[in-house]
Amino acid sequence: MSRTEDRGDERSGNGGSLAHRVPDLGALELLLAVARVGSLGRAARELGITQPAASSRIRSMERQLGVALVDRSPRGSRLTDAGALVTDWARRIVEAAEAFDAGAQALRDRRDSRLRVAASMTIAEYLLPGWLVALRAQRPDTAVSLLAGNSTAVAERLLAGEADLGFVEGLTVPAGLDSAVIAHDRLVVVAAPAHPWARRGRPLAAEELAATPLVLREEGSGTRQVLDAALGGLARPLIELSSTTAVKAAAVGGAGPAVLSELAVGEELGMRRLVRIPVQSVALARDLRAVWPTGHRPTGPARDLLSLTRT
């Protein structure tokens, strides 16, 4: 073995990981408490552990370091010379750990002070407001920003690190994202009361729906993905609009039939501003999902918001 290797072995003590050669923080805190109060029993009570557990921890630390640290007697516990020296070192380590903990808490506080949410339009307009009100009650100091767009845009925001949690409504999970189903939804065909479909006596066939120009959301939206898949190809757009509210307004105004989430049209159907058109043999059900970058499950406010979507 070379001299360089000899010196390396001397520097590394018995070799192996530093974690196996240096006592853990709990043991060092106990040693500091013994030095401060002069009694192993009082130190144990101060730290909330039993005296036998404290004695065992001191003996284990002495074996680990290879020196006696505490002299025990009926009058109390006294540090040995080696124990006094180790205590000085321990104090520096514990102070560094406290600084580390304070820094980590500052990072958590900064993370918890804001939440960036990206959501597809239907969820952003009809579900998120209620969830955010509930989150506000739990975390009044968290500032929330909402980025609304179609499902493709939500995925892009998450993958670019511009959002902490996303919500989408398409048939599949965008690449690079993990997901959890949070709700179920169904698309419905609607038209203004004056439209001929509103007075028909039988359900629409899939072929008739596919052949009819419709007021639609843009490509890339979850609603459009579900409809295209249900019709076995691309639906025929009469008008393409970038929000659920705009599609609904156009349908109410008589521009043409539309396909929308039933979450979005409850009020209009109840007031007969729109009429629901029955459709046969068309699969229009879909899952609503929370999404986040693969391998990075939500934490802090994002985790809390995710839990609220399931209550």
XYZ file of C-alpha atoms in Angstrom:
311
model
C 0.000 0.000 0.000
C 1.316 3.478 -0.862
C 1.993 6.268 1.643
C -0.838 8.251 0.085
C -3.235 5.370 0.732
C -1.937 5.074 4.332
C -2.673 8.768 4.938
C -6.132 8.373 3.387
C -6.939 5.516 5.796
C -5.736 7.569 8.760
C -7.959 10.496 7.776
C -11.006 8.279 7.400
C -10.668 6.638 10.837
C -12.233 3.198 10.651
C -13.505 3.860 7.125
C -17.084 3.741 5.925
C -19.773 6.372 5.964
C -19.471 9.421 8.186
C -22.962 8.655 9.489
C -21.595 5.441 11.053
C -18.702 7.217 12.774
C -20.424 10.337 14.139
C -23.162 10.110 16.821
C -26.649 11.156 15.767
C -28.171 14.477 16.806
C -30.320 12.904 19.507
C -27.259 11.500 21.266
C -25.386 14.800 20.986
C -28.363 16.734 22.391
C -28.470 14.304 25.319
C -24.766 14.835 26.037
C -25.266 18.601 25.989
C -28.192 18.273 28.394
C -26.082 16.148 30.799
C -23.373 18.817 30.720
C -25.936 21.536 31.404
C -27.930 19.940 34.269
C -25.292 17.602 35.742
C -27.627 14.608 35.912
C -28.438 11.875 33.442
C -31.919 11.451 34.932
C -32.760 15.171 34.701
C -31.354 15.330 31.177
C -33.559 12.371 30.189
C -36.670 14.069 31.630
C -35.814 17.305 29.829
C -35.651 15.454 26.500
C -38.745 13.362 27.175
C -37.050 9.942 27.286
C -36.629 7.387 30.063
C -33.445 7.207 32.143
C -32.654 3.642 30.962
C -32.984 4.858 27.359
C -30.686 7.781 28.103
C -28.098 5.517 29.744
C -28.231 3.163 26.769
C -27.772 6.061 24.358
C -24.705 7.355 26.246
C -23.138 3.866 26.364
C -23.762 3.413 22.648
C -22.117 6.758 21.905
C -19.112 5.825 24.072
C -18.698 2.544 22.184
C -19.003 4.363 18.877
C -16.346 6.938 19.770
C -14.148 4.544 21.743
C -13.845 6.849 24.797
C -15.666 7.293 28.122
C -17.802 10.435 28.134
C -19.681 10.451 31.466
C -18.728 9.398 34.994
C -21.858 8.266 36.865
C -22.127 8.404 40.658
C -24.886 8.675 43.297
C -24.258 12.420 43.356
C -24.956 12.808 39.631
C -23.211 12.584 36.275
C -19.954 14.344 35.444
C -18.305 14.677 32.075
C -14.895 13.115 31.658
C -12.129 15.195 30.109
C -12.878 13.503 26.785
C -16.585 14.098 27.379
C -16.006 17.815 27.912
C -14.081 18.018 24.638
C -16.713 16.043 22.736
C -19.398 18.300 24.234
C -17.702 21.366 22.748
C -17.722 19.695 19.337
C -21.305 18.529 19.822
C -22.451 22.078 20.566
C -21.134 23.277 17.213
C -22.804 20.382 15.385
C -26.161 20.990 17.089
C -25.961 24.731 16.370
C -25.250 23.954 12.706
C -28.212 21.548 12.663
C -30.463 24.231 14.152
C -29.342 26.650 11.435
C -30.009 23.954 8.820
C -33.495 23.358 10.264
C -34.262 27.091 10.284
C -33.182 27.357 6.651
C -35.302 24.369 5.647
C -38.306 25.889 7.443
C -37.753 29.143 5.561
C -37.818 27.199 2.293
C -41.056 25.493 3.321
C -42.588 28.818 4.307
C -41.638 30.301 0.931
C -43.079 27.273 -0.875
C -46.254 27.433 1.190
C -46.757 31.147 0.591
C -47.878 30.617 -3.016
C -49.648 28.059 -5.157
C -49.682 28.079 -8.950
C -52.555 26.111 -10.461
C -53.077 25.358 -14.151
C -56.512 24.041 -15.112
C -58.456 23.266 -18.242
C -61.390 25.573 -18.819
C -64.338 23.541 -17.529
C -62.591 22.691 -14.272
C -61.286 26.255 -13.888
C -64.744 27.755 -14.350
C -67.006 25.291 -12.559
C -65.046 23.280 -9.967
C -61.911 25.147 -8.924
C -63.638 28.176 -7.341
C -65.222 25.980 -4.660
C -61.987 24.111 -3.984
C -60.028 27.350 -3.692
C -62.526 28.787 -1.207
C -62.042 25.676 0.942
C -58.258 25.946 0.600
C -58.408 29.570 1.673
C -60.056 28.504 4.933
C -57.178 26.080 5.577
C -54.336 28.271 4.321
C -55.329 31.941 4.537
C -51.741 33.095 3.947
C -51.241 31.200 0.677
C -51.558 33.323 -2.464
C -53.061 31.352 -5.349
C -52.615 32.121 -9.031
C -54.710 30.334 -11.649
C -53.634 29.747 -15.235
C -56.626 28.616 -17.294
C -56.188 26.991 -20.710
C -56.844 23.775 -22.567
C -55.437 20.417 -21.461
C -52.412 20.715 -23.760
C -51.529 24.108 -22.297
C -51.877 22.750 -18.749
C -49.355 19.994 -19.505
C -46.946 22.501 -21.026
C -47.153 24.730 -17.942
C -46.441 21.846 -15.580
C -43.527 20.487 -17.582
C -42.013 23.968 -17.838
C -42.148 24.366 -14.040
C -44.694 27.193 -14.306
C -47.384 25.458 -12.207
C -47.407 23.349 -9.055
C -50.575 21.375 -9.807
C -52.752 20.940 -12.875
C -56.228 19.719 -13.790
C -57.199 18.249 -17.170
C -60.283 16.688 -18.707
C -59.075 14.708 -21.735
C -59.140 10.969 -22.348
C -55.451 10.396 -21.669
C -52.776 11.668 -19.313
C -50.276 13.915 -21.137
C -46.766 12.471 -21.441
C -44.451 13.272 -18.559
C -47.237 13.629 -16.007
C -48.647 11.475 -13.212
C -52.335 11.762 -12.385
C -55.213 10.944 -10.075
C -58.895 10.830 -11.069
C -60.754 13.419 -8.988
C -64.228 13.456 -10.583
C -66.320 12.176 -13.470
C -68.073 14.210 -16.108
C -70.218 13.738 -19.187
C -70.493 15.793 -22.356
C -73.966 16.687 -23.570
C -75.267 17.930 -26.889
C -77.255 21.149 -26.489
C -79.042 23.576 -28.781
C -81.184 26.679 -28.489
C -84.943 26.006 -28.118
C -85.594 27.306 -31.641
C -83.219 24.793 -33.244
C -84.921 21.901 -35.103
C -83.143 19.351 -32.916
C -84.929 20.726 -29.853
C -88.244 19.407 -31.239
C -87.172 16.050 -32.607
C -88.802 12.951 -31.148
C -85.915 10.486 -31.349
C -82.254 10.526 -30.199
C -79.522 11.665 -32.546
C -77.486 8.931 -34.192
C -73.727 9.169 -34.065
C -73.571 9.561 -37.847
C -75.906 12.558 -37.801
C -73.936 14.232 -35.024
C -70.662 13.635 -36.880
C -72.077 15.095 -40.088
C -73.421 18.278 -38.511
C -71.265 21.406 -38.083
C -71.080 22.221 -34.362
C -69.983 25.050 -32.113
C -66.854 23.499 -30.608
C -63.915 24.065 -28.338
C -60.548 24.299 -30.056
C -58.310 21.309 -30.786
C -56.149 20.494 -27.760
C -59.013 20.934 -25.329
C -60.179 17.939 -23.302
C -63.758 18.431 -24.506
C -62.674 18.293 -28.143
C -60.515 15.205 -27.549
C -63.440 13.288 -26.039
C -65.837 14.283 -28.799
C -63.400 13.453 -31.597
C -62.745 10.022 -30.063
C -66.458 9.357 -29.583
C -67.230 10.132 -33.225
C -64.362 8.039 -34.571
C -62.607 10.998 -36.134
C -62.695 14.753 -36.201
C -65.957 16.497 -35.409
C -67.068 19.147 -37.898
C -66.571 22.662 -36.487
C -69.028 25.407 -37.357
C -67.172 27.734 -34.989
C -64.133 26.980 -32.805
C -63.897 28.920 -29.549
C -61.313 28.871 -26.773
C -63.553 28.847 -23.707
C -66.561 26.947 -22.436
C -68.357 30.207 -21.689
C -67.931 31.393 -25.278
C -69.212 28.099 -26.716
C -72.228 28.243 -24.417
C -73.009 31.833 -25.334
C -72.853 31.024 -29.031
C -75.218 28.067 -28.584
C -77.663 30.152 -26.514
C -77.550 32.799 -29.242
C -78.622 30.260 -31.862
C -75.318 29.898 -33.722
C -75.716 26.130 -33.761
C -75.671 23.000 -31.612
C -72.764 22.579 -29.193
C -71.163 19.847 -27.126
C -70.355 20.888 -23.565
C -69.757 19.495 -20.118
C -72.978 18.953 -18.188
C -71.234 20.840 -15.370
C -71.363 23.943 -17.550
C -74.965 23.930 -18.753
C -77.063 23.128 -15.683
C -78.372 26.681 -15.280
C -79.099 27.136 -18.989
C -80.980 23.826 -19.167
C -82.980 24.679 -16.054
C -83.994 28.056 -17.508
C -84.709 26.527 -20.957
C -82.138 28.762 -22.610
C -80.670 25.526 -23.960
C -82.229 22.137 -24.631
C -80.415 18.840 -24.063
C -80.473 16.667 -27.178
C -80.472 12.885 -26.543
C -77.779 10.973 -28.421
C -77.502 7.240 -28.899
C -74.372 5.065 -29.191
C -71.912 7.896 -28.478
C -69.499 7.558 -25.529
C -69.315 11.012 -23.991
C -68.284 10.179 -20.419
C -64.843 11.276 -19.225
C -62.649 11.410 -16.137
C -61.399 14.659 -14.663
C -57.825 14.373 -13.415
C -55.330 16.193 -11.260
C -51.863 16.051 -12.852
C -48.291 16.800 -11.823
C -44.804 16.075 -13.230
C -43.879 12.397 -13.069
C -42.160 11.472 -9.820
C -42.949 14.775 -8.089
C -46.086 14.177 -6.050
C -47.642 17.435 -4.802
C -46.509 18.828 -1.447
C -47.588 21.732 0.749
C -50.549 23.764 -0.576
C -50.713 21.691 -3.780
C -51.112 18.510 -1.711
C -53.833 20.168 0.378
C -55.723 21.324 -2.720
C -55.507 17.833 -4.191
C -57.017 16.374 -1.008
C -59.869 18.908 -1.154
C -60.862 17.737 -4.647
C -61.698 14.327 -3.171
C -63.927 15.435 -0.308
